[in-house]
Amino acid sequence: MLKSLVVLRKFLVNFGPSMRQATLILFLLILAFASAQAQKKVQLQKGAGKLIGGVRNGERIERVIDNVVFVQNTTTIYCDSAWFYRSKNMVEAFGRVRIVEGDSVTITASHLEYDGNKKQAKLRHNVVFTKLATATLYTDFLDYDRIANRAYYYNGGRLVDSINTLVSRKGYYMVPSNLAAFKKDVKVSNPDYTMTADSLQYNSKSKVIYFVSETTVNNNDSSSFVYKSGRYNTVTRTSDLKEGLAQSQRYELKGKTYDLDDTRKMYKVRGDVVMTYKDENLKIYGQSADYFRSKNIAKVYDNAYVTKVTDEGDTLFMTADTLVSIDDVDPAKRRLLAYHNVKIFKRDLQGIADSLEYRSADSTIYFYKNPVLWQEENQMTADSINVQIENNTISKIFLVANAFVISKDTLMNYNQIKGRKMTAEFGNSELKRVYVQGNGESLYFALDEKTGDLTGMNRIICSSMVIRFLQSKVNNLSFYVKPEANFIPPQELKEDDTKLNGFVWKAPLRPSKKDVVKIPNAAAEPRKRSSL
């Protein structure tokens, strides 16, 4: 270059200024073109390897052996031996092949075909592609495009970094963005889980997995998730997912969007949430759910309701502001809680309460704070009410403290029973008997069996009594322990005589099915819930 400049200076002395400037520009362009042409050529590094001329397949080539080094721009190729096709700008390398691209990419293999014009490398057998401090890719067939800065494999590959191992039949790795795409029989292995999919993307620098096809995640605790789209950060162990299904041996949970935090063991599901208990014919619906995995507690809210199918094919529906499921390996500790504005509906039973608890171990529903149950024409109230379920149908109802049962007859009279405690027994989904224990009182309107006219009212006070029902209507009564009876004929009845102390008819509060089964309101914003 220095010689050329000296010659150029002597040459330009004989020309005028304009001519000298034009000639200088032309000369610099020629030098730049020559330099660019030199950069396009693969060059054998001076002093590296022994050059032996030869002919291969009828073509004049150069055979290079012993510590061979080729250079093109920022790419350096090392190998034990090579065929150098200088005219074609190509190299075929053998032995301990190693490509170093800049200061970040190193590739080793047993065999290499390199096209210097296209800047493409085909590496075969025991290929190891390493992105400095990011990830390492293992395969037997790798094509590396230096212009696109992309590495392809198509016959099985394995990407390994400090957290995850990803395996697939096909894939590619983008060097500038560190984004890897995996296709066909994709499997991700992690100390806490494994993932399988047809396609998946992974950023080896940020450690974020992108779900681009249906992906199944199997956790070490036997739970599993199925996701269709979204992303998961394997470092922070948080995710933002779309359309999925989570399940364990006992339940399934699905919704439209998932916000998962594996570090805090807290998962949020939003949009058309459905939680299914496989062995109890029970499902919980809502628009929002929060699952606290370390405590095995799930909270469902925003238009939340429950369905439970009985053996007769009937369904019990229940709604509340918030539904809480508590799971445990000990069946005695499992609970379903409902609190605030509880309503239930079944074809032959309806009810309201402030809060409710269902214990699967003893198949009992506990109603708390101002509970009311309706069965056909019968209204039942008490400080608390317990409903016992056998074979997925109601067998007994326990009314605890200040129990009161009201039944309306065909003349719109109110037959009434009150006591300290009551037990209602059912058969074939019908009310059969009510047992009163302690401080029993009864008002019973007697009707003529033929005409149906009122013949009078019985008022009875005794310690205990039994009321028998036929087709859910009062049929007869039995009284025990010093009963005090008083019969009042119709013409002597006064309004004050027809009501026991504490009588309240609450029929307007009786819920219908549409009051219990909530229709999602897409415009409603999910309410926030604090962590447990």
Coordinates of C-alpha atoms in Angstrom, one line a residue:
M1 CA 0.0 0.0 0.0
L2 CA 2.9 2.4 0.8
K3 CA 4.6 1.7 -2.5
S4 CA 1.4 2.4 -4.4
L5 CA 1.0 5.8 -2.7
V6 CA 4.6 6.8 -3.6
V7 CA 4.0 5.9 -7.3
L8 CA 0.7 7.7 -7.2
R9 CA 2.3 10.9 -5.9
K10 CA 5.0 10.9 -8.6
F11 CA 2.4 10.3 -11.2
L12 CA 0.1 13.1 -10.1
V13 CA 2.9 15.8 -10.3
N14 CA 2.5 16.0 -14.1
F15 CA -1.3 16.8 -13.9
G16 CA -3.3 19.8 -12.9
P17 CA -5.2 20.1 -9.6
S18 CA -8.6 18.9 -11.0
M19 CA -7.1 16.0 -12.8
R20 CA -5.0 15.0 -9.8
Q21 CA -8.2 15.1 -7.5
A22 CA -10.2 12.9 -9.9
T23 CA -7.4 10.5 -10.4
L24 CA -6.9 10.2 -6.6
I25 CA -10.6 9.4 -6.0
L26 CA -10.5 6.7 -8.7
F27 CA -7.4 5.2 -7.2
L28 CA -8.9 5.0 -3.7
L29 CA -12.0 3.4 -5.1
I30 CA -9.8 0.7 -6.8
L31 CA -8.0 0.1 -3.5
A32 CA -11.3 -0.2 -1.6
F33 CA -12.6 -2.6 -4.2
A34 CA -9.4 -4.7 -4.0
S35 CA -9.7 -4.7 -0.2
A36 CA -13.3 -5.9 -0.4
Q37 CA -12.4 -8.6 -2.9
A38 CA -9.6 -9.7 -0.5
Q39 CA -12.1 -9.9 2.3
K40 CA -14.4 -12.1 0.3
K41 CA -11.6 -14.6 -0.3
V42 CA -10.8 -17.4 2.2
Q43 CA -7.1 -17.1 2.9
L44 CA -4.7 -19.7 4.3
Q45 CA -3.0 -18.0 7.3
K46 CA 0.7 -17.6 6.7
G47 CA 2.9 -20.1 8.5
A48 CA -0.1 -22.3 9.4
G49 CA -0.1 -25.8 7.9
K50 CA 1.8 -27.5 5.1
L51 CA 0.5 -26.8 1.6
I52 CA 0.6 -29.8 -0.9
G53 CA -0.6 -29.4 -4.4
G54 CA -2.8 -32.1 -5.8
V55 CA -5.7 -33.2 -7.9
R56 CA -9.1 -34.4 -6.5
N57 CA -11.9 -35.5 -8.7
G58 CA -10.1 -34.2 -11.8
E59 CA -9.8 -30.8 -10.3
R60 CA -6.6 -29.0 -9.3
I61 CA -6.8 -28.2 -5.6
E62 CA -4.5 -27.6 -2.6
R63 CA -4.1 -30.1 0.2
V64 CA -3.3 -28.6 3.6
I65 CA -2.2 -30.6 6.7
D66 CA -0.9 -30.0 10.2
N67 CA -2.4 -27.2 12.3
V68 CA -4.3 -25.6 9.5
V69 CA -5.8 -22.1 9.9
F70 CA -8.0 -20.3 7.4
V71 CA -9.3 -16.7 7.8
Q72 CA -12.1 -14.7 6.2
N73 CA -13.0 -11.4 7.8
T74 CA -13.9 -12.1 11.5
T75 CA -14.1 -15.8 10.9
T76 CA -11.2 -18.2 11.7
I77 CA -11.3 -21.9 10.8
Y78 CA -9.0 -24.4 12.5
C79 CA -8.6 -28.1 11.5
D80 CA -6.1 -31.0 11.2
S81 CA -6.3 -31.1 7.4
A82 CA -8.2 -29.6 4.6
W83 CA -8.9 -29.5 0.8
F84 CA -8.6 -25.9 -0.3
Y85 CA -10.5 -25.0 -3.5
R86 CA -9.0 -21.6 -4.0
S87 CA -10.7 -20.9 -7.3
K88 CA -14.1 -21.7 -5.9
N89 CA -13.3 -20.0 -2.5
M90 CA -14.3 -23.1 -0.7
V91 CA -12.7 -25.3 2.1
E92 CA -13.4 -28.9 3.1
A93 CA -11.9 -29.5 6.6
F94 CA -11.3 -32.7 8.6
G95 CA -10.3 -33.7 12.1
R96 CA -10.5 -31.4 15.0
V97 CA -12.5 -28.7 13.1
R98 CA -13.1 -25.4 15.0
I99 CA -14.7 -22.2 13.8
V100 CA -14.3 -19.0 15.8
E101 CA -16.7 -16.2 14.8
G102 CA -15.7 -12.9 16.4
D103 CA -15.4 -13.2 20.1
S104 CA -18.8 -14.8 20.9
V105 CA -19.3 -18.0 18.7
T106 CA -17.3 -21.1 18.6
I107 CA -18.2 -24.3 16.7
T108 CA -16.4 -27.6 16.8
A109 CA -17.0 -30.7 14.6
S110 CA -15.3 -33.6 12.8
H111 CA -16.1 -32.4 9.3
L112 CA -16.7 -29.0 7.6
E113 CA -17.7 -27.8 4.2
Y114 CA -17.3 -24.0 3.9
D115 CA -18.4 -21.8 1.0
G116 CA -16.6 -18.5 1.3
N117 CA -18.8 -16.8 -1.4
K118 CA -22.1 -17.6 0.4
K119 CA -20.4 -17.5 3.8
Q120 CA -22.1 -20.8 4.7
A121 CA -20.7 -23.6 6.8
K122 CA -22.0 -27.2 6.9
L123 CA -20.6 -29.0 9.9
R124 CA -21.1 -32.7 10.5
H125 CA -20.6 -35.3 13.3
N126 CA -20.1 -34.3 17.0
V127 CA -21.0 -30.7 16.4
V128 CA -20.9 -28.4 19.4
F129 CA -22.1 -24.8 18.8
T130 CA -21.3 -22.4 21.7
K131 CA -22.5 -18.9 22.2
L132 CA -20.2 -17.4 24.8
A133 CA -21.7 -17.4 28.4
T134 CA -25.2 -18.1 26.9
A135 CA -25.8 -21.6 25.6
T136 CA -24.3 -24.7 24.0
L137 CA -26.0 -26.6 21.1
Y138 CA -25.1 -30.3 20.4
T139 CA -26.0 -32.0 17.1
D140 CA -24.5 -34.1 14.3
F141 CA -25.8 -31.9 11.5
L142 CA -25.5 -28.1 11.6
D143 CA -25.7 -25.5 8.9
Y144 CA -24.3 -22.1 9.9
D145 CA -25.2 -19.0 7.8
R146 CA -22.7 -16.2 8.6
I147 CA -24.7 -13.6 6.7
A148 CA -28.0 -14.3 8.5
N149 CA -26.1 -15.2 11.7
R150 CA -28.2 -18.2 12.1
A151 CA -27.4 -21.9 12.9
Y152 CA -29.8 -24.7 11.7
Y153 CA -30.0 -28.3 12.7
Y154 CA -32.4 -30.8 11.2
N155 CA -31.6 -34.3 12.4
G156 CA -31.8 -33.9 16.2
G157 CA -30.3 -31.3 18.5
R158 CA -29.9 -30.5 22.2
L159 CA -29.5 -26.9 23.6
V160 CA -28.1 -26.7 27.1
D161 CA -27.6 -23.7 29.4
S162 CA -27.3 -23.1 33.1
I163 CA -31.0 -23.8 33.8
N164 CA -32.6 -25.8 31.0
T165 CA -32.0 -28.5 28.4
L166 CA -34.1 -28.4 25.3
V167 CA -34.2 -31.2 22.7
S168 CA -35.9 -31.4 19.3
R169 CA -35.6 -33.0 15.9
K170 CA -35.3 -29.6 14.1
G171 CA -34.4 -26.1 15.1
Y172 CA -32.4 -22.9 14.6
Y173 CA -30.5 -20.5 16.7
M174 CA -30.4 -16.7 16.0
V175 CA -27.0 -15.5 17.2
P176 CA -27.7 -11.7 17.6
S177 CA -31.0 -12.2 19.5
N178 CA -30.1 -15.5 21.2
L179 CA -33.5 -16.8 20.2
A180 CA -33.8 -20.5 19.5
A181 CA -36.7 -22.1 17.7
F182 CA -37.5 -25.8 18.2
K183 CA -39.7 -28.0 16.1
K184 CA -40.9 -31.6 16.2
D185 CA -40.8 -33.7 19.4
V186 CA -39.7 -30.8 21.6
K187 CA -38.8 -31.6 25.2
V188 CA -37.6 -29.2 27.9
S189 CA -36.0 -30.6 31.0
N190 CA -35.6 -28.6 34.2
P191 CA -35.0 -29.8 37.8
D192 CA -38.6 -28.8 38.6
Y193 CA -40.5 -29.9 35.5
T194 CA -40.5 -31.2 31.9
M195 CA -42.2 -29.7 28.9
T196 CA -43.3 -31.4 25.6
A197 CA -44.5 -29.7 22.5
D198 CA -44.5 -29.7 18.7
S199 CA -43.0 -26.2 18.5
L200 CA -41.5 -23.9 21.1
Q201 CA -39.1 -20.9 21.2
Y202 CA -36.5 -20.0 23.8
N203 CA -34.3 -17.0 24.5
S204 CA -31.0 -18.4 25.9
K205 CA -30.0 -15.1 27.3
S206 CA -33.2 -14.0 29.1
K207 CA -34.1 -17.7 29.8
V208 CA -37.7 -17.0 28.6
I209 CA -39.7 -19.8 27.0
Y210 CA -42.3 -18.8 24.4
F211 CA -45.2 -21.2 23.8
V212 CA -46.2 -21.2 20.1
S213 CA -48.1 -24.5 20.0
E214 CA -49.9 -26.6 22.6
T215 CA -47.4 -27.4 25.3
T216 CA -47.7 -29.9 28.2
V217 CA -45.8 -29.1 31.5
N218 CA -45.4 -32.0 34.0
N219 CA -44.2 -30.9 37.4
N220 CA -42.4 -33.0 39.9
D221 CA -45.4 -33.0 42.3
S222 CA -47.4 -34.9 39.6
S223 CA -49.5 -31.8 38.6
S224 CA -49.5 -30.8 35.0
F225 CA -50.4 -27.8 32.8
V226 CA -51.3 -27.5 29.1
Y227 CA -50.8 -24.1 27.5
K228 CA -51.5 -22.9 23.9
S229 CA -49.6 -19.6 23.9
G230 CA -47.8 -17.2 26.1
R231 CA -44.4 -17.1 27.8
Y232 CA -42.6 -18.4 30.9
N233 CA -39.5 -16.8 32.5
T234 CA -37.4 -19.7 33.9
V235 CA -35.3 -17.4 36.0
T236 CA -38.0 -15.4 37.8
R237 CA -40.3 -18.4 37.4
T238 CA -43.2 -16.1 36.3
S239 CA -45.4 -16.4 33.3
D240 CA -48.1 -14.8 31.2
L241 CA -50.0 -17.5 29.4
K242 CA -53.1 -17.8 27.2
E243 CA -55.7 -20.6 27.1
G244 CA -54.6 -23.4 29.4
L245 CA -55.5 -26.4 31.5
A246 CA -53.9 -27.3 34.9
Q247 CA -54.5 -30.6 36.6
S248 CA -53.5 -32.8 39.4
Q249 CA -54.8 -36.2 40.4
R250 CA -57.8 -34.7 42.1
Y251 CA -58.8 -31.6 40.0
E252 CA -58.5 -29.6 36.8
L253 CA -58.3 -25.8 36.5
K254 CA -58.7 -24.0 33.2
G255 CA -59.2 -20.4 32.0
K256 CA -58.4 -17.9 29.3
T257 CA -55.2 -16.3 30.8
Y258 CA -52.7 -17.4 33.4
D259 CA -50.3 -15.3 35.5
L260 CA -48.0 -17.8 37.3
D261 CA -45.4 -17.1 39.9
D262 CA -43.6 -20.3 40.8
T263 CA -41.3 -18.6 43.2
R264 CA -44.1 -17.3 45.4
K265 CA -46.2 -20.4 44.5
M266 CA -49.1 -18.1 43.5
Y267 CA -51.1 -18.5 40.3
K268 CA -53.8 -16.3 38.9
V269 CA -56.3 -17.5 36.3
R270 CA -58.7 -15.1 34.6
G271 CA -61.6 -15.5 32.2
D272 CA -64.2 -18.3 32.1
V273 CA -62.5 -20.2 35.0
V274 CA -63.6 -23.8 35.6
M275 CA -62.2 -25.9 38.5
T276 CA -63.3 -29.5 38.3
Y277 CA -63.0 -32.1 41.2
K278 CA -62.7 -35.4 39.4
D279 CA -63.9 -37.7 42.1
E280 CA -66.8 -35.6 43.5
N281 CA -68.9 -34.6 40.4
L282 CA -68.2 -31.0 41.5
K283 CA -67.2 -27.9 39.4
I284 CA -66.5 -24.3 40.4
Y285 CA -67.0 -21.6 37.9
G286 CA -66.0 -17.9 37.9
Q287 CA -64.2 -15.2 36.1
S288 CA -61.2 -15.0 38.4
A289 CA -59.2 -17.5 40.4
D290 CA -56.1 -17.3 42.7
Y291 CA -54.3 -20.5 43.6
F292 CA -51.8 -20.5 46.5
R293 CA -49.9 -23.7 45.7
S294 CA -47.8 -23.9 49.0
K295 CA -51.1 -23.8 51.0
N296 CA -53.2 -25.8 48.5
I297 CA -55.8 -23.1 48.6
A298 CA -57.8 -21.8 45.6
K299 CA -60.0 -18.8 45.6
V300 CA -62.6 -18.3 42.9
Y301 CA -64.6 -15.0 42.5
D302 CA -66.4 -12.7 40.1
N303 CA -69.7 -14.4 39.2
A304 CA -68.6 -17.5 41.1
Y305 CA -70.8 -20.6 41.4
V306 CA -70.6 -24.3 42.1
T307 CA -72.4 -27.3 40.5
K308 CA -72.6 -30.8 42.0
V309 CA -74.3 -33.6 40.2
T310 CA -76.3 -36.0 42.4
D311 CA -76.9 -39.7 41.9
E312 CA -80.5 -39.0 40.7
G313 CA -79.0 -36.9 37.9
D314 CA -80.2 -33.7 39.6
T315 CA -77.7 -30.8 40.1
L316 CA -77.1 -28.7 43.2
F317 CA -76.1 -25.1 42.3
M318 CA -74.4 -22.7 44.8
T319 CA -73.1 -19.2 44.5
A320 CA -71.3 -16.7 46.7
D321 CA -69.1 -13.6 46.5
T322 CA -66.1 -15.8 47.0
L323 CA -65.5 -19.6 46.9
V324 CA -62.5 -21.1 48.6
S325 CA -61.2 -24.6 48.0
I326 CA -58.8 -26.1 50.6
D327 CA -57.0 -29.2 49.5
D328 CA -55.0 -31.6 51.6
V329 CA -53.6 -35.1 51.5
D330 CA -55.7 -35.7 54.6
P331 CA -59.3 -36.0 53.5
A332 CA -60.5 -34.8 56.9
K333 CA -58.9 -31.4 56.2
R334 CA -60.4 -30.8 52.8
R335 CA -62.9 -27.9 52.6
L336 CA -65.0 -25.9 50.2
L337 CA -65.9 -22.5 51.7
A338 CA -68.4 -19.9 50.5
Y339 CA -68.7 -16.6 52.1
H340 CA -71.0 -13.6 51.8
N341 CA -74.4 -13.8 49.9
V342 CA -74.5 -17.6 49.7
K343 CA -77.4 -19.0 47.6
I344 CA -78.1 -22.6 46.7
F345 CA -80.6 -24.1 44.2
K346 CA -81.7 -27.6 43.6
R347 CA -84.9 -28.8 42.1
D348 CA -86.3 -29.7 45.5
L349 CA -84.2 -27.5 47.8
Q350 CA -83.2 -23.9 47.9
G351 CA -81.4 -21.8 50.5
I352 CA -79.5 -18.7 51.5
A353 CA -76.9 -17.9 54.2
D354 CA -74.0 -15.5 54.9
S355 CA -71.4 -18.2 54.7
L356 CA -71.1 -22.0 54.1
E357 CA -68.7 -24.8 54.5
Y358 CA -68.6 -28.2 52.7
R359 CA -66.6 -31.0 54.2
S360 CA -66.0 -33.8 51.7
A361 CA -64.8 -36.2 54.5
D362 CA -68.3 -36.4 56.1
S363 CA -70.3 -35.1 53.1
T364 CA -71.8 -32.4 55.2
I365 CA -72.7 -28.8 54.2
Y366 CA -72.6 -26.3 57.1
F367 CA -74.7 -23.0 56.7
Y368 CA -73.8 -20.1 59.0
K369 CA -75.3 -16.7 60.0
N370 CA -79.0 -16.3 59.2
P371 CA -79.4 -19.5 57.1
V372 CA -82.8 -20.3 55.5
L373 CA -83.7 -23.5 53.6
W374 CA -86.8 -24.1 51.5
Q375 CA -88.0 -27.6 50.6
E376 CA -91.3 -27.7 48.6
E377 CA -93.7 -25.6 50.8
N378 CA -91.5 -25.9 53.9
Q379 CA -89.2 -23.1 55.2
M380 CA -86.4 -24.0 57.7
T381 CA -84.4 -21.5 59.8
A382 CA -82.0 -21.8 62.7
D383 CA -78.8 -20.1 64.0
S384 CA -76.9 -22.7 62.0
I385 CA -78.0 -25.5 59.6
N386 CA -76.1 -28.7 58.6
V387 CA -77.0 -30.7 55.6
Q388 CA -75.8 -34.3 55.5
I389 CA -75.4 -35.9 52.0
E390 CA -75.4 -39.7 51.4
N391 CA -74.9 -41.2 48.0
N392 CA -74.9 -37.7 46.5
T393 CA -78.4 -36.9 47.8
I394 CA -79.7 -35.1 51.0
S395 CA -80.4 -37.6 53.8
K396 CA -80.7 -35.3 56.9
I397 CA -80.8 -31.6 57.8
F398 CA -79.8 -30.6 61.3
L399 CA -81.2 -27.2 62.6
V400 CA -79.1 -26.1 65.5
A401 CA -80.4 -23.5 68.1
N402 CA -83.6 -21.5 67.6
A403 CA -84.9 -24.0 65.0
F404 CA -88.1 -23.0 63.2
V405 CA -90.0 -24.9 60.5
I406 CA -92.9 -23.3 58.6
S407 CA -95.2 -25.1 56.2
K408 CA -98.0 -23.5 54.1
D409 CA -101.1 -25.5 53.6
T410 CA -103.7 -25.3 50.8
L411 CA -105.7 -22.6 52.6
M412 CA -102.5 -20.5 52.9
N413 CA -102.3 -21.1 56.6
Y414 CA -98.8 -21.5 58.2
N415 CA -98.2 -24.7 60.1
Q416 CA -95.3 -23.9 62.5
I417 CA -92.8 -25.9 64.6
K418 CA -90.1 -24.5 66.7
G419 CA -87.6 -25.9 69.3
R420 CA -84.1 -25.8 70.5
K421 CA -82.9 -28.3 67.9
M422 CA -84.5 -30.2 65.0
T423 CA -83.5 -33.0 62.7
A424 CA -85.2 -33.4 59.4
E425 CA -85.0 -36.8 57.6
F426 CA -85.4 -37.3 53.9
G427 CA -86.2 -40.3 51.7
N428 CA -86.3 -40.3 47.9
S429 CA -85.5 -36.6 48.0
E430 CA -88.7 -35.9 50.0
L431 CA -89.1 -34.6 53.6
K432 CA -90.3 -37.5 55.7
R433 CA -89.9 -36.6 59.4
V434 CA -88.9 -33.8 61.7
Y435 CA -87.7 -34.5 65.2
V436 CA -87.9 -31.7 67.7
Q437 CA -85.6 -31.8 70.8
G438 CA -86.2 -29.3 73.6
N439 CA -88.6 -26.4 74.1
G440 CA -90.9 -27.7 71.4
E441 CA -93.9 -25.6 70.2
S442 CA -96.3 -26.3 67.4
L443 CA -99.2 -24.6 65.6
Y444 CA -101.1 -27.0 63.3
F445 CA -104.2 -26.0 61.3
A446 CA -106.7 -29.0 61.1
L447 CA -108.5 -29.3 57.8
D448 CA -111.6 -31.5 57.0
E449 CA -110.4 -34.5 55.0
K450 CA -113.5 -34.4 52.7
T451 CA -114.1 -30.7 52.2
G452 CA -110.7 -29.3 52.9
D453 CA -112.3 -26.6 55.1
L454 CA -110.6 -25.4 58.3
T455 CA -111.9 -27.1 61.4
G456 CA -109.6 -25.4 63.9
M457 CA -106.0 -24.9 65.1
N458 CA -104.0 -27.1 67.5
R459 CA -101.4 -25.3 69.6
I460 CA -99.1 -27.7 71.5
I461 CA -96.2 -27.2 73.8
C462 CA -94.0 -30.1 74.8
S463 CA -90.3 -31.1 75.3
S464 CA -90.0 -33.2 72.2
M465 CA -92.2 -34.1 69.2
V466 CA -92.1 -35.9 65.8
I467 CA -93.8 -34.5 62.7
R468 CA -94.4 -36.8 59.8
F469 CA -94.8 -35.6 56.3
L470 CA -96.5 -37.1 53.2
Q471 CA -95.5 -35.7 49.9
S472 CA -93.5 -33.0 51.8
K473 CA -96.7 -31.8 53.6
V474 CA -97.6 -32.3 57.3
N475 CA -99.4 -35.6 57.8
N476 CA -99.5 -36.2 61.5
L477 CA -97.7 -35.2 64.8
S478 CA -96.6 -37.1 67.9
F479 CA -95.8 -35.4 71.2
Y480 CA -93.7 -36.6 74.1
V481 CA -93.0 -35.6 77.7
K482 CA -96.1 -33.8 79.2
P483 CA -97.6 -32.2 76.2
E484 CA -99.9 -29.2 76.7
A485 CA -102.5 -29.0 73.9
N486 CA -105.0 -26.3 73.1
F487 CA -107.6 -26.6 70.2
I488 CA -109.0 -23.3 69.0
P489 CA -112.1 -23.4 66.7
P490 CA -112.0 -21.2 63.6
Q491 CA -114.5 -18.6 64.9
E492 CA -112.3 -18.0 68.0
L493 CA -109.0 -17.6 66.1
K494 CA -107.3 -14.3 66.4
E495 CA -104.4 -13.1 64.2
D496 CA -102.0 -13.1 67.2
D497 CA -102.9 -16.8 67.8
T498 CA -101.7 -17.9 64.3
K499 CA -98.1 -17.0 64.8
L500 CA -95.4 -18.4 67.1
N501 CA -92.9 -16.0 68.6
G502 CA -90.1 -15.5 66.1
F503 CA -92.3 -16.2 63.0
V504 CA -90.9 -14.7 59.8
W505 CA -92.0 -15.8 56.3
K506 CA -89.1 -15.3 54.0
A507 CA -90.4 -16.5 50.7
P508 CA -89.4 -13.3 48.8
L509 CA -85.8 -14.3 49.5
R510 CA -86.1 -17.8 48.0
P511 CA -83.6 -18.0 45.1
S512 CA -84.3 -19.3 41.7
K513 CA -81.8 -21.0 39.4
K514 CA -81.0 -17.7 37.5
D515 CA -80.2 -16.1 40.9
V516 CA -77.5 -18.8 41.4
V517 CA -76.0 -19.6 38.0
K518 CA -74.1 -16.5 37.1
I519 CA -73.8 -15.2 33.6
P520 CA -70.3 -13.7 33.0
N521 CA -70.2 -9.9 32.6
A522 CA -67.4 -9.2 30.1
A523 CA -67.4 -5.5 31.0
A524 CA -66.9 -6.1 34.7
E525 CA -63.4 -5.7 36.0
P526 CA -62.1 -8.5 38.3
R527 CA -61.9 -7.5 41.9
K528 CA -58.5 -7.7 43.6
R529 CA -57.9 -10.2 46.3
S530 CA -55.2 -10.0 49.0
S531 CA -52.9 -13.0 49.4
L532 CA -53.6 -15.4 52.3

